Structure formats: structure tokens, C-alpha cells
């Protein structure tokens, strides 16, 4: 082989290798180029014996050309490896396991929801199950079945939101009593928390919507004493062991007799303060023995069954527990307020 030819071949091998390496996109491709050029049975290696055949004066030039070709291929190999490593690093997610974790803001339950949960827990421990009912009610469930006289002021459109089709937004959770009795055989022991609507002018203690919790217990031989002990147990579980309760005669169409149940003031312990208007007592709930007419409307025999019902506002309970003096703050959705619970 003449020098001329050797140089051409070296040139061809090296430029082919450099071109392949520039296009290589995997370790295997790079390795293959290396093997077929610089490897033990590679093209460059195979050419080196040719050097010995050359005339003496050509050997120097040939040696230089070999070195040049090897250096060019080696440089292209290194560049290709570096390029591949860089692109792998760029596409892999950069995870630094030594960084401290990111704290995601965790939401929490609204204070009213917390009160609902707490009340339902307390009553569940006494054997009551929690049920819900529709907020959109018929006049029959909200008033008629509950024995409300036709001229009862709460039926007035001034006080109740009616829909054009005659239905209404429930003004109390008591219609759930009727729905539960109609759908279940006695005994019945339920609580039903939920939203109610009244056409009040909003102020610090009234809103157009608010939450009530209704309780109903129907069985044979249920008495006022059971009502009293159930409410007392609830009061002490919710506000603490020192709370006392008292009952005053009252009137509701759906209970007879009816009572208004007061709790001893949770702010002053009953001594008298601004919250209880110096009376030592807080009006908390309405209650009573279910009116026989209501039992009959629900298909129960009042000769055989009795029961008690009670209902209270959850905003008021939450306000007393957390010493909040304006219920509008519950629907402002101000995070500075909500984060405190
Ligand atoms: N539903 C009554 C109200 O809204 C409260 C109540 C419930 C009273 C159950 C007695 C029995 O005022």
C-alpha cells in the first residue's frame, strides 16, 4: 500500500467515525463506533501493520496521520458521551432528596361543620343515627304534617321563601321527623343536622340561612324524663361537666307538652354576665313530646307509641363554644377567621 492510499483510508475512517458519533444517541451506538475503529479488531488497528511496509521516508508522515485520526476519533467519542450525559440529566426530574419537604396548606372543616360532627358523635354514642333530608320541601312536610295551623305566622311568605311551584325552602329541620317516621318502623332514634332558611333581616344573630339539628326518639314508653336526661347528657358532653339545664313551658304545634330548654351560661357559669343578660341562663333549644296528631300524620299509633323531639340552632352553639359574637362571620369565608379552628 502506498502512503497516499493509507492517508486516504485513515481520513475516510476518521471522518466516518466522527459523523457517526455526532449522530449517536445512545451508549451502545457510541460503543459500536469505538469498537469498529479503535477497538482490537477495528479499522484503524487493522491498518497499522501497513505502516511497516512503507518506505522509510514515508513512515513519519504515516505515523502522524495515524495519531491525528486516533485523536480526532477519541475527541469525538468524548464529546458524544458528554452530550448524551447532559441530555439525560436534562430530561430526568431533578430530585434533591436532601431538601426539606414543601408544606402544602391544608384546609380544615368549617366551624359549623365541626359542631355538626361533634353533635352527631355525641348523639351517636347515645344510640342516635344521623340522617339528612331535603332543603327544598313541600308545604305538607314543613307545616301540615307537623300540625302547624293554617294561620300560623311562619307560613307567611314574609317569613318563608316559596318557589313559584308552591314548594319552599325548609324553615326548620322538623320535616325530617315526618320523612323518617313515614319511611321506618319504630323504634326511631335519629338526629338530623342541616341548613334551614327564613326570611329574616340579617343581623348579628340572624341570617337568611342557618343550621339546625333535629332529634327524634320514638318508641314504647318514652317519657319527658328521657328527654331531659338526653339533653343533659348532650349539654355536658358538648360544653363540659358543669353545665346544668332547665326546662320552661313553651309551645310548638308538633309537640305537646312543649318546652324551651336553657343551659346554664357557659361564659359565667350561671352567675350572670353580658352573654346571658345577667340571667345565668342561655336559651338553647325547643323540645317536647311528639304531638299525637303528628304521630298519626306519620302513620304511627299514638296509643302505642310516644316520643320526644328537640331542635336547636348550630350557629348559636358554635358562637357560645368559641365566644363569637356575630354569626355573619361564619359566611364571610375570611381565612384569618377560619384558620383559627
Ligand atoms: N323546629 C323548632 C324551631 O325551629 C324547634 C323544635 C324542634 C322544637 C323539635 C321542638 C321539637 O323552632
mmCIF file of C-alpha atoms and ligand atoms in Angstrom:
data_model
loop_
_atom_site.group_PDB
_atom_site.id
_atom_site.type_symbol
_atom_site.label_atom_id
_atom_site.label_comp_id
_atom_site.label_asym_id
_atom_site.label_seq_id
_atom_site.Cartn_x
_atom_site.Cartn_y
_atom_site.Cartn_z
ATOM 1 C CA UNK A 1 0.000 0.000 0.000
ATOM 2 C CA UNK A 2 1.284 3.434 -0.923
ATOM 3 C CA UNK A 3 1.350 6.308 1.572
ATOM 4 C CA UNK A 4 -1.197 8.178 -0.455
ATOM 5 C CA UNK A 5 -3.699 5.348 -0.185
ATOM 6 C CA UNK A 6 -3.079 4.852 3.549
ATOM 7 C CA UNK A 7 -3.697 8.514 4.287
ATOM 8 C CA UNK A 8 -6.947 8.433 2.295
ATOM 9 C CA UNK A 9 -8.188 5.387 4.182
ATOM 10 C CA UNK A 10 -7.294 6.902 7.564
ATOM 11 C CA UNK A 11 -9.089 10.078 6.550
ATOM 12 C CA UNK A 12 -12.169 8.126 5.436
ATOM 13 C CA UNK A 13 -12.326 6.065 8.642
ATOM 14 C CA UNK A 14 -11.939 9.072 10.898
ATOM 15 C CA UNK A 15 -14.474 11.274 9.148
ATOM 16 C CA UNK A 16 -16.984 8.435 9.026
ATOM 17 C CA UNK A 17 -16.431 7.776 12.752
ATOM 18 C CA UNK A 18 -16.814 11.458 13.684
ATOM 19 C CA UNK A 19 -20.033 11.737 11.656
ATOM 20 C CA UNK A 20 -21.487 8.603 13.295
ATOM 21 C CA UNK A 21 -20.521 9.857 16.762
ATOM 22 C CA UNK A 22 -22.132 13.232 16.154
ATOM 23 C CA UNK A 23 -25.366 11.414 15.380
ATOM 24 C CA UNK A 24 -25.064 8.812 18.176
ATOM 25 C CA UNK A 25 -27.967 8.947 20.673
ATOM 26 C CA UNK A 26 -27.135 6.013 22.928
ATOM 27 C CA UNK A 27 -24.222 4.483 24.813
ATOM 28 C CA UNK A 28 -24.492 1.408 22.582
ATOM 29 C CA UNK A 29 -24.099 3.489 19.383
ATOM 30 C CA UNK A 30 -21.022 5.234 20.796
ATOM 31 C CA UNK A 31 -19.516 1.951 21.909
ATOM 32 C CA UNK A 32 -20.098 0.436 18.444
ATOM 33 C CA UNK A 33 -18.174 3.236 16.725
ATOM 34 C CA UNK A 34 -15.340 2.829 19.178
ATOM 35 C CA UNK A 35 -15.150 -0.917 18.509
ATOM 36 C CA UNK A 36 -15.154 -0.655 14.757
ATOM 37 C CA UNK A 37 -12.391 1.999 14.685
ATOM 38 C CA UNK A 38 -10.078 1.952 17.695
ATOM 39 C CA UNK A 39 -11.064 -1.487 19.022
ATOM 40 C CA UNK A 40 -8.844 -4.541 18.853
ATOM 41 C CA UNK A 41 -10.311 -5.601 15.539
ATOM 42 C CA UNK A 42 -11.202 -2.054 14.486
ATOM 43 C CA UNK A 43 -10.327 -0.464 11.138
ATOM 44 C CA UNK A 44 -7.531 1.773 12.456
ATOM 45 C CA UNK A 45 -5.961 -1.112 14.326
ATOM 46 C CA UNK A 46 -6.182 -3.248 11.204
ATOM 47 C CA UNK A 47 -4.344 -0.609 9.173
ATOM 48 C CA UNK A 48 -1.330 -0.214 11.475
ATOM 49 C CA UNK A 49 0.665 -3.204 10.104
ATOM 50 C CA UNK A 50 0.608 -1.395 6.748
ATOM 51 C CA UNK A 51 2.927 1.189 8.224
ATOM 52 C CA UNK A 52 5.773 -1.334 8.357
ATOM 53 C CA UNK A 53 5.531 -1.901 4.587
ATOM 54 C CA UNK A 54 6.093 1.758 3.739
ATOM 55 C CA UNK A 55 9.423 3.159 2.505
ATOM 56 C CA UNK A 56 11.427 4.674 5.314
ATOM 57 C CA UNK A 57 10.918 8.316 4.227
ATOM 58 C CA UNK A 58 7.088 7.913 4.359
ATOM 59 C CA UNK A 59 6.892 6.425 7.862
ATOM 60 C CA UNK A 60 6.948 9.723 9.716
ATOM 61 C CA UNK A 61 4.051 11.160 7.738
ATOM 62 C CA UNK A 62 2.082 7.926 8.188
ATOM 63 C CA UNK A 63 2.702 7.922 11.967
ATOM 64 C CA UNK A 64 1.442 11.499 12.237
ATOM 65 C CA UNK A 65 -1.668 10.621 10.230
ATOM 66 C CA UNK A 66 -2.420 7.640 12.495
ATOM 67 C CA UNK A 67 -2.129 9.822 15.590
ATOM 68 C CA UNK A 68 -4.297 12.514 14.054
ATOM 69 C CA UNK A 69 -7.025 10.029 13.148
ATOM 70 C CA UNK A 70 -6.953 8.403 16.628
ATOM 71 C CA UNK A 71 -7.043 11.790 18.379
ATOM 72 C CA UNK A 72 -9.947 13.007 16.238
ATOM 73 C CA UNK A 73 -11.963 9.835 16.900
ATOM 74 C CA UNK A 74 -11.143 9.886 20.638
ATOM 75 C CA UNK A 75 -12.221 13.515 20.889
ATOM 76 C CA UNK A 76 -15.477 12.762 19.049
ATOM 77 C CA UNK A 77 -16.059 9.813 21.420
ATOM 78 C CA UNK A 78 -15.613 12.027 24.491
ATOM 79 C CA UNK A 79 -17.867 14.742 23.061
ATOM 80 C CA UNK A 80 -20.602 12.245 22.200
ATOM 81 C CA UNK A 81 -20.531 10.782 25.745
ATOM 82 C CA UNK A 82 -20.683 14.227 27.320
ATOM 83 C CA UNK A 83 -23.588 15.269 25.075
ATOM 84 C CA UNK A 84 -25.530 12.120 25.936
ATOM 85 C CA UNK A 85 -24.971 12.556 29.681
ATOM 86 C CA UNK A 86 -26.129 16.182 29.513
ATOM 87 C CA UNK A 87 -29.350 15.351 27.673
ATOM 88 C CA UNK A 88 -30.157 12.537 30.104
ATOM 89 C CA UNK A 89 -29.655 14.899 33.030
ATOM 90 C CA UNK A 90 -31.913 17.483 31.446
ATOM 91 C CA UNK A 91 -34.811 15.108 30.852
ATOM 92 C CA UNK A 92 -34.639 13.385 34.257
ATOM 93 C CA UNK A 93 -36.527 15.180 37.065
ATOM 94 C CA UNK A 94 -34.103 16.926 39.333
ATOM 95 C CA UNK A 95 -34.762 15.471 42.764
ATOM 96 C CA UNK A 96 -32.722 16.719 45.613
ATOM 97 C CA UNK A 97 -33.614 14.359 48.431
ATOM 98 C CA UNK A 98 -31.794 16.494 50.956
ATOM 99 C CA UNK A 99 -34.203 19.458 50.523
ATOM 100 C CA UNK A 100 -36.762 19.928 53.301
ATOM 101 C CA UNK A 101 -40.317 18.956 52.253
ATOM 102 C CA UNK A 102 -42.702 21.545 50.916
ATOM 103 C CA UNK A 103 -45.550 22.296 53.339
ATOM 104 C CA UNK A 104 -48.820 22.337 51.421
ATOM 105 C CA UNK A 105 -51.534 24.442 53.027
ATOM 106 C CA UNK A 106 -54.058 22.014 54.469
ATOM 107 C CA UNK A 107 -57.694 23.089 54.599
ATOM 108 C CA UNK A 108 -59.865 22.435 57.588
ATOM 109 C CA UNK A 109 -63.511 21.974 58.358
ATOM 110 C CA UNK A 110 -65.708 25.000 58.791
ATOM 111 C CA UNK A 111 -66.529 25.624 62.465
ATOM 112 C CA UNK A 112 -70.208 24.862 61.793
ATOM 113 C CA UNK A 113 -69.255 21.543 60.197
ATOM 114 C CA UNK A 114 -67.089 20.796 63.211
ATOM 115 C CA UNK A 115 -70.050 21.459 65.504
ATOM 116 C CA UNK A 116 -72.248 19.201 63.371
ATOM 117 C CA UNK A 117 -69.648 16.414 63.579
ATOM 118 C CA UNK A 118 -69.262 16.840 67.315
ATOM 119 C CA UNK A 119 -73.021 16.856 67.975
ATOM 120 C CA UNK A 120 -73.578 13.799 65.782
ATOM 121 C CA UNK A 121 -70.764 11.990 67.617
ATOM 122 C CA UNK A 122 -72.303 12.739 71.000
ATOM 123 C CA UNK A 123 -75.753 11.578 69.924
ATOM 124 C CA UNK A 124 -74.331 8.543 68.139
ATOM 125 C CA UNK A 125 -72.855 7.416 71.434
ATOM 126 C CA UNK A 126 -76.401 7.570 72.842
ATOM 127 C CA UNK A 127 -77.746 5.396 70.026
ATOM 128 C CA UNK A 128 -78.981 8.068 67.597
ATOM 129 C CA UNK A 129 -78.095 7.775 63.932
ATOM 130 C CA UNK A 130 -77.600 10.855 61.745
ATOM 131 C CA UNK A 131 -79.889 11.272 58.742
ATOM 132 C CA UNK A 132 -80.440 14.107 56.303
ATOM 133 C CA UNK A 133 -83.425 15.461 54.446
ATOM 134 C CA UNK A 134 -84.044 17.795 51.511
ATOM 135 C CA UNK A 135 -83.675 21.547 51.899
ATOM 136 C CA UNK A 136 -86.364 22.035 49.265
ATOM 137 C CA UNK A 137 -89.573 20.883 50.928
ATOM 138 C CA UNK A 138 -93.288 20.738 50.336
ATOM 139 C CA UNK A 139 -95.733 22.663 52.474
ATOM 140 C CA UNK A 140 -97.060 19.343 53.725
ATOM 141 C CA UNK A 141 -93.752 18.161 55.211
ATOM 142 C CA UNK A 142 -92.668 21.552 56.525
ATOM 143 C CA UNK A 143 -96.031 22.669 58.012
ATOM 144 C CA UNK A 144 -99.126 20.486 57.529
ATOM 145 C CA UNK A 145 -97.761 17.168 58.746
ATOM 146 C CA UNK A 146 -96.172 18.986 61.672
ATOM 147 C CA UNK A 147 -99.586 20.167 62.798
ATOM 148 C CA UNK A 148 -98.944 23.839 62.060
ATOM 149 C CA UNK A 149 -102.328 25.612 61.950
ATOM 150 C CA UNK A 150 -103.229 27.151 58.598
ATOM 151 C CA UNK A 151 -102.966 30.633 60.042
ATOM 152 C CA UNK A 152 -99.601 30.033 61.699
ATOM 153 C CA UNK A 153 -97.447 33.145 61.111
ATOM 154 C CA UNK A 154 -94.420 31.107 60.000
ATOM 155 C CA UNK A 155 -96.361 30.045 56.877
ATOM 156 C CA UNK A 156 -96.475 33.655 55.713
ATOM 157 C CA UNK A 157 -94.418 34.471 52.576
ATOM 158 C CA UNK A 158 -92.995 37.310 54.702
ATOM 159 C CA UNK A 159 -91.223 34.647 56.738
ATOM 160 C CA UNK A 160 -90.725 31.744 54.357
ATOM 161 C CA UNK A 161 -89.099 31.508 50.923
ATOM 162 C CA UNK A 162 -91.622 29.951 48.490
ATOM 163 C CA UNK A 163 -90.882 28.724 44.994
ATOM 164 C CA UNK A 164 -93.259 29.558 42.136
ATOM 165 C CA UNK A 165 -94.387 25.904 42.136
ATOM 166 C CA UNK A 166 -95.550 26.179 45.777
ATOM 167 C CA UNK A 167 -92.626 24.345 47.322
ATOM 168 C CA UNK A 168 -90.479 26.107 49.895
ATOM 169 C CA UNK A 169 -87.003 26.228 51.415
ATOM 170 C CA UNK A 170 -87.464 24.417 54.711
ATOM 171 C CA UNK A 171 -87.720 26.716 57.697
ATOM 172 C CA UNK A 172 -86.698 24.029 60.187
ATOM 173 C CA UNK A 173 -85.255 20.504 60.226
ATOM 174 C CA UNK A 174 -88.504 19.138 61.712
ATOM 175 C CA UNK A 175 -89.830 17.835 58.344
ATOM 176 C CA UNK A 176 -87.110 15.180 58.640
ATOM 177 C CA UNK A 177 -89.123 13.797 61.606
ATOM 178 C CA UNK A 178 -92.023 13.106 59.293
ATOM 179 C CA UNK A 179 -89.887 11.668 56.498
ATOM 180 C CA UNK A 180 -88.115 9.355 58.940
ATOM 181 C CA UNK A 181 -91.313 8.100 60.597
ATOM 182 C CA UNK A 182 -93.013 7.521 57.245
ATOM 183 C CA UNK A 183 -90.065 5.526 55.959
ATOM 184 C CA UNK A 184 -89.220 3.492 59.050
ATOM 185 C CA UNK A 185 -90.831 1.190 61.559
ATOM 186 C CA UNK A 186 -90.456 2.178 65.227
ATOM 187 C CA UNK A 187 -88.325 2.439 67.276
ATOM 188 C CA UNK A 188 -86.764 5.515 65.685
ATOM 189 C CA UNK A 189 -83.769 7.306 67.095
ATOM 190 C CA UNK A 190 -82.297 9.932 64.774
ATOM 191 C CA UNK A 191 -80.584 13.279 64.661
ATOM 192 C CA UNK A 192 -80.725 15.385 61.555
ATOM 193 C CA UNK A 193 -78.397 18.338 61.103
ATOM 194 C CA UNK A 194 -78.920 20.641 58.168
ATOM 195 C CA UNK A 195 -79.457 24.045 56.652
ATOM 196 C CA UNK A 196 -82.700 25.961 57.072
ATOM 197 C CA UNK A 197 -83.979 29.193 55.566
ATOM 198 C CA UNK A 198 -86.048 32.034 56.951
ATOM 199 C CA UNK A 199 -86.846 35.416 55.584
ATOM 200 C CA UNK A 200 -85.138 37.308 58.404
ATOM 201 C CA UNK A 201 -83.290 40.569 58.066
ATOM 202 C CA UNK A 202 -79.660 39.556 58.599
ATOM 203 C CA UNK A 203 -78.061 40.862 61.772
ATOM 204 C CA UNK A 204 -75.536 39.615 64.334
ATOM 205 C CA UNK A 205 -77.783 36.754 65.430
ATOM 206 C CA UNK A 206 -79.986 36.111 62.365
ATOM 207 C CA UNK A 207 -79.208 35.058 58.822
ATOM 208 C CA UNK A 208 -81.431 34.054 55.924
ATOM 209 C CA UNK A 209 -79.906 30.630 56.207
ATOM 210 C CA UNK A 210 -78.725 28.884 59.327
ATOM 211 C CA UNK A 211 -78.255 25.360 60.610
ATOM 212 C CA UNK A 212 -80.413 23.338 62.949
ATOM 213 C CA UNK A 213 -80.063 19.927 64.444
ATOM 214 C CA UNK A 214 -83.235 17.960 64.988
ATOM 215 C CA UNK A 215 -83.527 14.998 67.319
ATOM 216 C CA UNK A 216 -86.320 12.424 67.376
ATOM 217 C CA UNK A 217 -86.864 9.376 69.532
ATOM 218 C CA UNK A 218 -89.997 7.248 69.126
ATOM 219 C CA UNK A 219 -90.605 4.019 70.983
ATOM 220 C CA UNK A 220 -92.914 2.466 73.534
ATOM 221 C CA UNK A 221 -92.719 4.127 76.955
ATOM 222 C CA UNK A 222 -90.674 7.212 76.086
ATOM 223 C CA UNK A 223 -91.089 9.972 78.671
ATOM 224 C CA UNK A 224 -90.151 13.581 79.444
ATOM 225 C CA UNK A 225 -87.537 12.131 81.809
ATOM 226 C CA UNK A 226 -85.822 10.507 78.824
ATOM 227 C CA UNK A 227 -85.911 13.833 77.000
ATOM 228 C CA UNK A 228 -84.391 15.598 79.967
ATOM 229 C CA UNK A 229 -81.608 13.079 80.514
ATOM 230 C CA UNK A 230 -80.764 13.027 76.803
ATOM 231 C CA UNK A 231 -80.452 16.816 76.654
ATOM 232 C CA UNK A 232 -78.483 16.960 79.907
ATOM 233 C CA UNK A 233 -76.051 14.352 78.606
ATOM 234 C CA UNK A 234 -75.654 16.300 75.392
ATOM 235 C CA UNK A 235 -75.109 19.598 77.263
ATOM 236 C CA UNK A 236 -72.374 18.193 79.497
ATOM 237 C CA UNK A 237 -70.656 16.369 76.653
ATOM 238 C CA UNK A 238 -70.651 19.462 74.455
ATOM 239 C CA UNK A 239 -69.926 22.234 76.991
ATOM 240 C CA UNK A 240 -68.368 20.353 79.927
ATOM 241 C CA UNK A 241 -69.478 18.572 83.114
ATOM 242 C CA UNK A 242 -70.607 21.694 84.991
ATOM 243 C CA UNK A 243 -73.435 22.681 82.672
ATOM 244 C CA UNK A 244 -76.933 22.486 84.155
ATOM 245 C CA UNK A 245 -80.174 22.585 82.208
ATOM 246 C CA UNK A 246 -83.686 23.808 82.920
ATOM 247 C CA UNK A 247 -86.957 23.451 81.060
ATOM 248 C CA UNK A 248 -89.651 26.095 80.708
ATOM 249 C CA UNK A 249 -93.128 25.501 79.308
ATOM 250 C CA UNK A 250 -93.431 26.621 75.708
ATOM 251 C CA UNK A 251 -95.456 25.930 72.589
ATOM 252 C CA UNK A 252 -94.749 24.200 69.295
ATOM 253 C CA UNK A 253 -97.526 22.829 67.077
ATOM 254 C CA UNK A 254 -95.740 19.497 66.730
ATOM 255 C CA UNK A 255 -95.007 18.808 70.402
ATOM 256 C CA UNK A 256 -97.283 18.545 73.421
ATOM 257 C CA UNK A 257 -96.233 19.367 76.030
ATOM 258 C CA UNK A 258 -93.554 21.660 74.648
ATOM 259 C CA UNK A 259 -90.584 23.115 76.439
ATOM 260 C CA UNK A 260 -87.866 25.643 75.902
ATOM 261 C CA UNK A 261 -84.621 24.218 77.225
ATOM 262 C CA UNK A 262 -81.988 26.528 78.717
ATOM 263 C CA UNK A 263 -78.364 25.716 79.556
ATOM 264 C CA UNK A 264 -76.601 27.409 82.462
ATOM 265 C CA UNK A 265 -74.445 30.171 80.990
ATOM 266 C CA UNK A 266 -71.234 28.716 79.613
ATOM 267 C CA UNK A 267 -69.477 32.080 79.935
ATOM 268 C CA UNK A 268 -70.112 32.895 83.611
ATOM 269 C CA UNK A 269 -71.149 29.501 84.935
ATOM 270 C CA UNK A 270 -74.568 30.908 85.838
ATOM 271 C CA UNK A 271 -73.503 33.903 87.904
ATOM 272 C CA UNK A 272 -74.782 36.368 85.330
ATOM 273 C CA UNK A 273 -72.863 38.179 82.596
ATOM 274 C CA UNK A 274 -73.408 40.109 79.379
ATOM 275 C CA UNK A 275 -73.791 36.964 77.278
ATOM 276 C CA UNK A 276 -76.684 35.628 79.381
ATOM 277 C CA UNK A 277 -78.024 39.140 80.010
ATOM 278 C CA UNK A 278 -77.383 38.586 83.707
ATOM 279 C CA UNK A 279 -79.915 35.775 83.913
ATOM 280 C CA UNK A 280 -77.343 32.987 84.261
ATOM 281 C CA UNK A 281 -79.217 31.001 81.575
ATOM 282 C CA UNK A 282 -78.984 30.639 77.814
ATOM 283 C CA UNK A 283 -81.939 29.689 75.613
ATOM 284 C CA UNK A 284 -80.668 26.793 73.546
ATOM 285 C CA UNK A 285 -83.397 24.587 72.195
ATOM 286 C CA UNK A 286 -87.031 23.820 71.637
ATOM 287 C CA UNK A 287 -88.266 20.370 72.561
ATOM 288 C CA UNK A 288 -91.249 18.369 73.708
ATOM 289 C CA UNK A 289 -93.200 15.141 73.460
ATOM 290 C CA UNK A 290 -94.257 14.491 69.879
ATOM 291 C CA UNK A 291 -97.871 15.565 69.399
ATOM 292 C CA UNK A 292 -100.228 12.564 68.859
ATOM 293 C CA UNK A 293 -101.556 14.345 65.753
ATOM 294 C CA UNK A 294 -98.043 14.291 64.258
ATOM 295 C CA UNK A 295 -97.628 10.603 65.055
ATOM 296 C CA UNK A 296 -100.928 9.945 63.300
ATOM 297 C CA UNK A 297 -99.848 12.005 60.250
ATOM 298 C CA UNK A 298 -96.784 9.802 60.034
ATOM 299 C CA UNK A 299 -98.785 6.598 60.261
ATOM 300 C CA UNK A 300 -97.884 5.723 63.858
ATOM 301 C CA UNK A 301 -100.422 4.752 66.529
ATOM 302 C CA UNK A 302 -100.223 7.288 69.384
ATOM 303 C CA UNK A 303 -101.938 4.817 71.731
ATOM 304 C CA UNK A 304 -98.988 2.510 71.358
ATOM 305 C CA UNK A 305 -96.026 4.841 70.765
ATOM 306 C CA UNK A 306 -94.677 8.046 72.233
ATOM 307 C CA UNK A 307 -91.589 10.032 71.610
ATOM 308 C CA UNK A 308 -89.718 13.235 72.089
ATOM 309 C CA UNK A 309 -88.224 15.707 69.649
ATOM 310 C CA UNK A 310 -85.852 18.585 70.045
ATOM 311 C CA UNK A 311 -84.237 21.113 67.761
ATOM 312 C CA UNK A 312 -81.561 23.735 68.146
ATOM 313 C CA UNK A 313 -79.509 26.197 66.153
ATOM 314 C CA UNK A 314 -75.941 25.194 65.388
ATOM 315 C CA UNK A 315 -74.694 28.749 64.823
ATOM 316 C CA UNK A 316 -75.690 29.698 68.360
ATOM 317 C CA UNK A 317 -73.991 26.645 69.828
ATOM 318 C CA UNK A 318 -70.811 27.328 67.871
ATOM 319 C CA UNK A 319 -70.859 31.011 68.878
ATOM 320 C CA UNK A 320 -71.179 30.112 72.543
ATOM 321 C CA UNK A 321 -68.465 27.489 72.407
ATOM 322 C CA UNK A 322 -65.940 29.778 70.720
ATOM 323 C CA UNK A 323 -67.184 33.109 72.163
ATOM 324 C CA UNK A 324 -68.100 34.502 68.747
ATOM 325 C CA UNK A 325 -70.469 37.453 68.852
ATOM 326 C CA UNK A 326 -71.599 37.832 65.228
ATOM 327 C CA UNK A 327 -72.804 34.933 63.087
ATOM 328 C CA UNK A 328 -72.225 36.796 59.813
ATOM 329 C CA UNK A 329 -68.555 35.874 60.202
ATOM 330 C CA UNK A 330 -69.479 32.225 59.513
ATOM 331 C CA UNK A 331 -70.353 33.005 55.903
ATOM 332 C CA UNK A 332 -67.705 35.682 55.206
ATOM 333 C CA UNK A 333 -65.151 32.996 54.320
ATOM 334 C CA UNK A 334 -62.362 35.087 55.782
ATOM 335 C CA UNK A 335 -59.397 32.724 56.057
ATOM 336 C CA UNK A 336 -57.967 34.643 59.010
ATOM 337 C CA UNK A 337 -61.106 33.640 60.916
ATOM 338 C CA UNK A 338 -61.472 30.122 59.564
ATOM 339 C CA UNK A 339 -57.814 29.225 60.206
ATOM 340 C CA UNK A 340 -58.358 29.531 63.949
ATOM 341 C CA UNK A 341 -60.439 26.354 64.081
HETATM 342 N N1 LIG B 1 -88.345 23.273 64.820
HETATM 343 C C1 LIG B 1 -88.373 24.100 66.008
HETATM 344 C C2 LIG B 1 -87.913 25.510 65.635
HETATM 345 O O1 LIG B 1 -87.393 25.698 64.571
HETATM 346 C C3 LIG B 1 -87.519 23.546 67.097
HETATM 347 C C4 LIG B 1 -88.084 22.292 67.674
HETATM 348 C C5 LIG B 1 -87.734 21.070 67.157
HETATM 349 C C6 LIG B 1 -88.962 22.333 68.723
HETATM 350 C C7 LIG B 1 -88.231 19.911 67.678
HETATM 351 C C8 LIG B 1 -89.473 21.180 69.267
HETATM 352 C C9 LIG B 1 -89.116 19.963 68.752
HETATM 353 O O2 LIG B 1 -88.078 26.439 66.396
#
